[in-house]
Short mmCIF file of C-alpha atoms and ligand atoms in Angstrom, two decimals:
data_model
loop_
_atom_site.label_atom_id
_atom_site.label_comp_id
_atom_site.label_asym_id
_atom_site.label_seq_id
_atom_site.Cartn_x
_atom_site.Cartn_y
_atom_site.Cartn_z
CA MET A 1 84.78 -8.92 113.98
CA ILE A 2 85.07 -5.59 112.16
CA VAL A 3 86.73 -5.25 108.78
CA ALA A 4 87.31 -1.60 107.90
CA MET A 5 87.95 -1.14 104.18
CA GLN A 6 90.29 1.49 102.75
CA GLU A 7 88.66 4.67 101.46
CA ARG A 8 89.40 3.78 97.86
CA ALA A 9 88.48 0.08 98.11
CA THR A 10 86.61 -1.09 94.99
CA GLU A 11 83.28 -2.93 94.96
CA GLU A 12 85.13 -6.05 93.71
CA GLN A 13 87.50 -5.91 96.68
CA ILE A 14 84.59 -5.44 99.09
CA ASP A 15 82.74 -8.38 97.52
CA ALA A 16 85.83 -10.58 97.81
CA VAL A 17 86.12 -9.80 101.53
CA ILE A 18 82.41 -10.52 102.06
CA ASP A 19 82.83 -13.87 100.27
CA ALA A 20 85.81 -14.74 102.48
CA MET A 21 83.84 -13.86 105.61
CA VAL A 22 80.88 -15.99 104.52
CA GLU A 23 83.26 -18.83 103.77
CA ALA A 24 84.66 -18.51 107.30
CA GLY A 25 81.10 -19.04 108.57
CA VAL A 26 80.27 -15.54 109.85
CA GLY A 27 77.18 -13.45 109.06
CA VAL A 28 78.09 -10.19 107.28
CA HIS A 29 76.51 -6.77 107.85
CA ARG A 30 77.72 -3.98 105.60
CA THR A 31 77.60 -0.24 106.12
CA THR A 32 78.98 2.30 103.68
CA GLY A 33 79.54 5.76 105.14
CA ALA A 34 80.62 8.98 103.47
CA SER A 35 84.21 7.82 103.11
CA GLN A 36 84.50 4.17 104.09
CA THR A 37 82.82 0.77 104.04
CA ILE A 38 82.76 -1.28 107.21
CA LEU A 39 81.90 -4.97 107.33
CA ALA A 40 80.79 -6.44 110.64
CA GLY A 41 81.08 -10.19 111.00
CA VAL A 42 78.72 -11.70 113.57
CA GLY A 43 78.39 -15.24 114.84
CA PRO A 44 81.11 -17.76 115.69
CA THR A 45 84.21 -15.66 115.01
CA ALA A 46 86.37 -16.90 117.90
CA ASN A 47 88.34 -19.30 115.71
CA VAL A 48 88.52 -17.08 112.65
CA ASP A 49 92.09 -16.10 111.74
CA LEU A 50 91.99 -12.31 111.44
CA ASN A 51 95.46 -12.10 109.87
CA LYS A 52 94.09 -13.75 106.76
CA PHE A 53 91.69 -10.84 106.29
CA GLU A 54 94.32 -8.18 106.93
CA LEU A 55 96.09 -9.38 103.78
CA LEU A 56 93.11 -9.12 101.42
CA PRO A 57 93.29 -6.26 98.89
CA GLY A 58 91.46 -3.09 99.95
CA VAL A 59 91.40 -3.91 103.68
CA LEU A 60 92.52 -1.16 106.06
CA HIS A 61 92.34 -3.04 109.34
CA VAL A 62 90.58 -5.92 111.08
CA HIS A 63 89.78 -6.29 114.76
CA ARG A 64 87.59 -8.25 117.12
CA ILE A 65 84.61 -6.53 118.72
CA SER A 66 84.93 -6.92 122.45
CA SER A 67 81.47 -5.53 123.32
CA PRO A 68 78.52 -7.96 123.27
CA TYR A 69 76.64 -5.69 120.81
CA LYS A 70 78.27 -5.86 117.41
CA LEU A 71 76.06 -3.80 115.10
CA ALA A 72 74.97 -1.17 117.63
CA GLY A 73 78.56 -0.45 118.67
CA ARG A 74 80.22 2.73 117.44
CA ALA A 75 82.86 0.80 115.49
CA PHE A 76 80.21 -0.29 112.96
CA ARG A 77 79.53 3.33 111.96
CA PRO A 78 82.10 5.63 113.54
CA GLU A 79 80.56 8.75 111.97
CA GLY A 80 77.14 8.07 113.59
CA THR A 81 73.80 7.06 112.10
CA VAL A 82 71.54 9.65 110.52
CA ILE A 83 68.02 8.44 109.76
CA GLU A 84 66.18 10.27 107.00
CA PHE A 85 62.39 10.18 106.72
CA SER A 86 60.19 10.46 103.62
CA ASN A 87 59.80 14.23 103.92
CA GLY A 88 63.52 14.89 104.43
CA VAL A 89 63.44 15.18 108.24
CA LYS A 90 66.58 13.67 109.74
CA ILE A 91 67.35 12.24 113.17
CA GLY A 92 70.98 12.01 114.22
CA GLY A 93 72.17 15.03 112.27
CA GLU A 94 72.68 18.61 113.32
CA GLN A 95 69.01 19.32 113.89
CA VAL A 96 67.25 18.19 117.07
CA ALA A 97 63.83 16.80 116.08
CA VAL A 98 60.81 17.21 118.32
CA MET A 99 58.08 14.57 118.64
CA ALA A 100 55.02 15.66 120.57
CA GLY A 101 51.42 14.65 121.08
CA PRO A 102 49.08 13.04 123.55
CA CYS A 103 49.89 9.89 125.47
CA ALA A 104 46.80 8.36 123.85
CA ILE A 105 44.85 9.34 120.74
CA GLU A 106 41.37 10.16 122.08
CA ASN A 107 39.30 11.70 119.28
CA GLU A 108 39.59 13.66 116.05
CA ASN A 109 39.22 17.09 117.60
CA GLN A 110 41.92 16.37 120.18
CA ILE A 111 44.45 15.08 117.69
CA THR A 112 43.89 17.74 115.00
CA THR A 113 44.20 20.54 117.57
CA ILE A 114 47.45 19.04 118.82
CA ALA A 115 48.81 18.49 115.29
CA LYS A 116 48.37 22.20 114.50
CA CYS A 117 50.18 23.16 117.69
CA VAL A 118 53.10 20.79 117.03
CA LYS A 119 53.49 22.17 113.52
CA ALA A 120 53.25 25.81 114.61
CA ALA A 121 55.85 25.28 117.33
CA GLY A 122 58.31 23.66 114.91
CA GLY A 123 57.91 19.98 115.79
CA ALA A 124 58.52 17.27 113.18
CA PHE A 125 56.52 14.29 114.53
CA LEU A 126 53.04 13.85 115.91
CA ARG A 127 53.06 11.17 118.58
CA GLY A 128 50.08 9.34 120.03
CA GLY A 129 49.34 5.88 121.32
CA ALA A 130 46.68 3.79 119.58
CA PHE A 131 47.62 0.66 121.52
CA LYS A 132 48.33 1.55 125.14
CA PRO A 133 50.26 -0.62 127.60
CA ARG A 134 48.44 0.33 130.80
CA SER A 135 49.39 -0.84 134.26
CA SER A 136 45.74 -1.73 134.87
CA PRO A 137 43.63 -3.82 132.45
CA TYR A 138 40.63 -1.64 133.39
CA ALA A 139 42.27 1.60 132.19
CA PHE A 140 41.70 2.97 128.64
CA GLN A 141 43.54 0.66 126.21
CA GLY A 142 43.56 2.93 123.13
CA LEU A 143 41.47 3.39 119.97
CA GLY A 144 43.47 0.92 117.87
CA ILE A 145 43.87 1.28 114.10
CA PRO A 146 40.94 3.74 113.60
CA GLY A 147 42.67 6.06 116.09
CA LEU A 148 45.97 5.69 114.31
CA GLN A 149 44.31 6.54 110.99
CA MET A 150 42.90 9.66 112.63
CA MET A 151 46.35 10.68 113.82
CA HIS A 152 47.90 10.00 110.42
CA ASP A 153 45.32 12.25 108.70
CA ALA A 154 45.90 15.02 111.26
CA ALA A 155 49.68 14.73 110.90
CA ARG A 156 49.75 14.72 107.12
CA ALA A 157 47.42 17.72 106.96
CA GLN A 158 50.22 19.60 108.75
CA GLY A 159 53.14 17.93 106.95
CA LEU A 160 54.12 16.02 110.10
CA LEU A 161 55.41 12.46 110.51
CA THR A 162 53.81 9.95 112.90
CA VAL A 163 55.22 7.90 115.76
CA SER A 164 53.14 5.32 117.62
CA GLU A 165 53.67 2.30 119.82
CA VAL A 166 53.48 -1.26 118.55
CA MET A 167 52.77 -3.75 121.34
CA GLU A 168 52.73 -7.04 119.49
CA ILE A 169 53.65 -8.69 116.21
CA SER A 170 50.10 -8.84 114.84
CA GLN A 171 49.85 -5.02 114.98
CA ILE A 172 52.85 -4.38 112.72
CA GLU A 173 51.13 -5.05 109.40
CA PRO A 174 47.96 -2.98 110.03
CA MET A 175 50.04 -0.12 111.47
CA LEU A 176 52.43 0.10 108.49
CA PRO A 177 50.40 2.50 106.29
CA TYR A 178 49.94 5.03 109.13
CA THR A 179 53.24 4.86 111.01
CA ASP A 180 56.52 6.54 110.05
CA LEU A 181 58.32 5.51 113.23
CA PHE A 182 57.38 2.41 115.27
CA GLN A 183 57.78 2.90 119.01
CA VAL A 184 58.66 -0.09 121.17
CA GLY A 185 57.63 0.79 124.71
CA ALA A 186 59.66 0.34 127.86
CA ARG A 187 57.64 -2.72 128.85
CA ASN A 188 58.45 -4.40 125.55
CA MET A 189 62.16 -3.59 125.35
CA GLN A 190 62.94 -7.26 125.92
CA ASN A 191 60.08 -8.73 123.90
CA PHE A 192 62.62 -10.44 121.68
CA ASN A 193 60.10 -11.96 119.28
CA LEU A 194 58.65 -8.51 118.59
CA LEU A 195 62.14 -7.04 118.15
CA ARG A 196 63.14 -9.78 115.68
CA GLU A 197 59.99 -9.15 113.65
CA LEU A 198 60.71 -5.40 113.57
CA GLY A 199 64.14 -6.31 112.21
CA GLN A 200 62.36 -7.57 109.10
CA ILE A 201 60.52 -4.35 108.20
CA ARG A 202 62.11 -1.35 106.56
CA LYS A 203 60.80 1.46 108.74
CA PRO A 204 62.66 3.13 111.60
CA ILE A 205 62.14 1.88 115.17
CA LEU A 206 62.13 4.00 118.33
CA LEU A 207 63.32 1.64 121.07
CA LYS A 208 62.62 2.82 124.62
CA ARG A 209 64.81 1.82 127.52
CA GLY A 210 63.14 -0.69 129.82
CA ILE A 211 61.98 0.42 133.25
CA SER A 212 64.87 -1.39 134.94
CA ALA A 213 67.18 -1.98 131.98
CA THR A 214 70.86 -1.18 131.87
CA ILE A 215 72.32 0.68 128.89
CA GLU A 216 73.99 -2.55 127.79
CA GLU A 217 70.65 -4.36 127.81
CA LEU A 218 69.13 -1.53 125.75
CA LEU A 219 71.93 -1.83 123.19
CA LEU A 220 71.57 -5.62 123.09
CA SER A 221 67.86 -5.19 122.40
CA SER A 222 68.65 -2.87 119.49
CA GLU A 223 70.94 -5.62 118.22
CA TYR A 224 67.90 -7.93 117.86
CA ILE A 225 66.38 -5.43 115.41
CA MET A 226 69.61 -4.65 113.56
CA SER A 227 70.64 -8.29 113.16
CA GLY A 228 67.52 -8.71 111.00
CA GLY A 229 68.86 -6.05 108.64
CA ASN A 230 66.88 -3.05 109.90
CA TYR A 231 69.65 -0.65 110.93
CA GLU A 232 67.30 2.31 111.46
CA VAL A 233 67.00 2.19 115.23
CA ILE A 234 66.64 5.23 117.48
CA LEU A 235 67.14 4.69 121.21
CA CYS A 236 65.13 6.49 123.89
CA GLU A 237 65.95 7.37 127.49
CA ARG A 238 62.60 7.58 129.29
CA GLY A 239 63.65 7.23 132.91
CA ILE A 240 64.34 4.14 134.96
CA ARG A 241 63.01 2.88 138.26
CA THR A 242 65.23 3.71 141.21
CA TYR A 243 64.69 4.06 144.96
CA GLU A 244 63.74 7.72 144.46
CA THR A 245 60.01 8.41 144.83
CA ALA A 246 59.93 12.19 144.23
CA THR A 247 59.52 11.58 140.50
CA ARG A 248 57.69 8.79 138.63
CA ASN A 249 60.99 7.61 137.13
CA THR A 250 64.58 8.81 137.40
CA MET A 251 65.60 10.32 134.08
CA ASP A 252 69.15 9.17 133.40
CA ILE A 253 70.53 12.15 131.50
CA SER A 254 73.99 10.58 131.59
CA ALA A 255 72.66 7.77 129.38
CA ILE A 256 72.71 10.27 126.49
CA PRO A 257 76.49 10.89 126.38
CA VAL A 258 77.19 7.28 127.41
CA ILE A 259 75.17 5.97 124.46
CA HIS A 260 76.76 8.46 122.08
CA LYS A 261 80.13 7.12 123.12
CA LEU A 262 79.24 3.42 122.93
CA SER A 263 76.94 3.45 119.92
CA HIS A 264 76.37 5.15 116.56
CA LEU A 265 72.59 5.10 117.04
CA PRO A 266 70.70 8.37 117.65
CA ILE A 267 69.18 8.89 121.09
CA VAL A 268 65.94 10.60 122.08
CA GLY A 269 65.11 12.07 125.48
CA ASP A 270 61.59 11.58 126.89
CA PRO A 271 61.24 13.97 129.82
CA SER A 272 57.49 13.23 130.15
CA HIS A 273 57.87 9.62 131.27
CA GLY A 274 61.32 10.52 132.58
CA THR A 275 59.85 12.64 135.35
CA GLY A 276 56.12 11.90 135.38
CA ARG A 277 55.51 15.49 136.46
CA ARG A 278 54.38 18.39 134.27
CA ASP A 279 56.30 20.97 136.32
CA MET A 280 59.58 19.13 135.77
CA VAL A 281 59.28 18.27 132.11
CA PRO A 282 60.71 21.60 130.79
CA ALA A 283 63.88 21.41 132.92
CA MET A 284 64.62 17.85 131.86
CA ALA A 285 63.81 18.58 128.21
CA LYS A 286 66.41 21.35 128.29
CA ALA A 287 68.88 19.10 130.10
CA ALA A 288 68.44 16.38 127.45
CA VAL A 289 69.17 18.80 124.59
CA ALA A 290 72.16 20.21 126.47
CA ALA A 291 73.46 16.64 126.98
CA GLY A 292 73.32 15.95 123.24
CA ALA A 293 69.94 14.30 122.62
CA ASP A 294 69.15 13.95 118.91
CA ALA A 295 65.42 14.37 119.49
CA LEU A 296 62.82 14.87 122.22
CA LEU A 297 59.57 12.99 122.81
CA MET A 298 56.97 14.87 124.86
CA GLU A 299 53.34 14.46 125.86
CA ILE A 300 51.07 17.45 125.22
CA HIS A 301 47.29 17.94 125.32
CA PRO A 302 44.91 20.94 125.12
CA ASN A 303 43.22 19.81 128.35
CA ALA A 304 46.30 18.23 129.90
CA ASP A 305 44.62 17.74 133.27
CA LYS A 306 41.83 15.76 131.65
CA ALA A 307 43.99 13.58 129.37
CA VAL A 308 42.78 9.97 129.56
CA SER A 309 46.29 8.73 130.23
CA ASP A 310 49.43 10.21 131.77
CA ALA A 311 47.61 13.49 132.55
CA VAL A 312 49.97 14.41 135.39
CA GLN A 313 53.02 14.56 133.14
CA THR A 314 51.32 16.08 130.08
CA LEU A 315 52.13 19.68 129.10
CA TYR A 316 49.48 22.20 128.08
CA LEU A 317 49.88 23.42 124.50
CA GLU A 318 50.96 26.91 125.63
CA GLN A 319 53.63 25.41 127.90
CA PHE A 320 54.93 23.34 125.00
CA SER A 321 55.12 26.33 122.62
CA GLU A 322 56.96 28.39 125.22
CA LEU A 323 59.36 25.52 125.94
CA MET A 324 60.18 25.16 122.24
CA GLY A 325 61.48 28.73 122.20
CA GLN A 326 63.75 27.99 125.17
CA LEU A 327 64.96 24.74 123.63
CA ARG A 328 66.10 26.62 120.52
CA VAL A 329 68.44 28.69 122.68
CA ILE A 330 69.88 25.59 124.35
CA ALA A 331 70.28 23.79 121.01
CA LYS A 332 72.22 26.74 119.59
CA ALA A 333 74.49 26.81 122.63
CA VAL A 334 75.53 23.20 121.97
CA GLY A 335 76.01 23.65 118.25
CA ARG A 336 72.66 22.26 117.10
CA THR A 337 69.46 23.65 115.63
CA LEU A 338 65.89 22.83 116.61
C1 LIG B 1 54.26 6.26 126.00
O1 LIG B 1 55.12 6.75 125.25
O2 LIG B 1 53.15 6.75 126.17
C2 LIG B 1 54.66 5.08 126.82
C3 LIG B 1 53.77 4.18 127.20
O3 LIG B 1 55.97 5.08 127.11
P1 LIG B 1 56.86 4.04 127.98
O4 LIG B 1 56.85 2.76 127.21
O5 LIG B 1 58.18 4.71 128.03
O6 LIG B 1 56.22 3.91 129.33
MN1 LIG B 2 52.42 8.02 128.13
#
């Protein structure tokens, strides 16, 4: 159930409604936007008498949430979620943020060279995997925490934020000091124990759509994180598996406006995994911005052809810098900045 409070509702009135909801046996999640507080009640609400809540002082209206995702649904935050990072960078606002870096952190020289390029081109995040989910157990599995430390140093030297993938619960704690945004990879989108644990930390989560997940399943997975009290979730369209073989995955650009309609959470486009092909990344990056993506995630490398993982879809640094100029034009055309 959703209880929308009146604009001028007092804290006492809000507290009284929360108490009444708790008494009715529902879990309460509160969000206070620029003008209004909304209380979402989750749990066994089927037998709760909504009329009773309509009559409480300060309440504007009460309704049942028909979608299976309660906290990720737009009704919880009609104005949309904006996530602000320690250095003031925002995701979900007017500016489209760019996250770029190698698929995997390989060595200090690689990551510092890339960090400089990301900064010079106007990116906000340095990405790089320290723990890599590889299809084969014999492929490079990542440098682990020492690699992540390396990336953090390179990022901070340029004033950039870091984003890196967490594959399992035991990695959360050691990653915390070096990670501004925790990525949950496509293969872990339904690792519910990991999602629950990420609901307990207070750092933003980048949740990638599973390889064969529907949008509803993606939103339900975000609900696992949010129900723990961590509302800072950013969704990511990274392509899904279809019958098409011309590209590695089929990038579902329509997921971007669909998610904006259904949910208040920001959405990121990942044209690198979305296509799996370097020559197609720029077109899909532009398409994602045109469709309303709040950020882009892209793989770049000075020796793209020789990257230890995902080489085929990785852009050269010059290609990335050139693309950033084009993306600025697209962003402006749709009323955003980049
Ligand atoms: C990655 O970002 O390098 C990655 C492994 O992504 P995904 O989980 O989307 O395959
Ligand atoms: Mn990759």
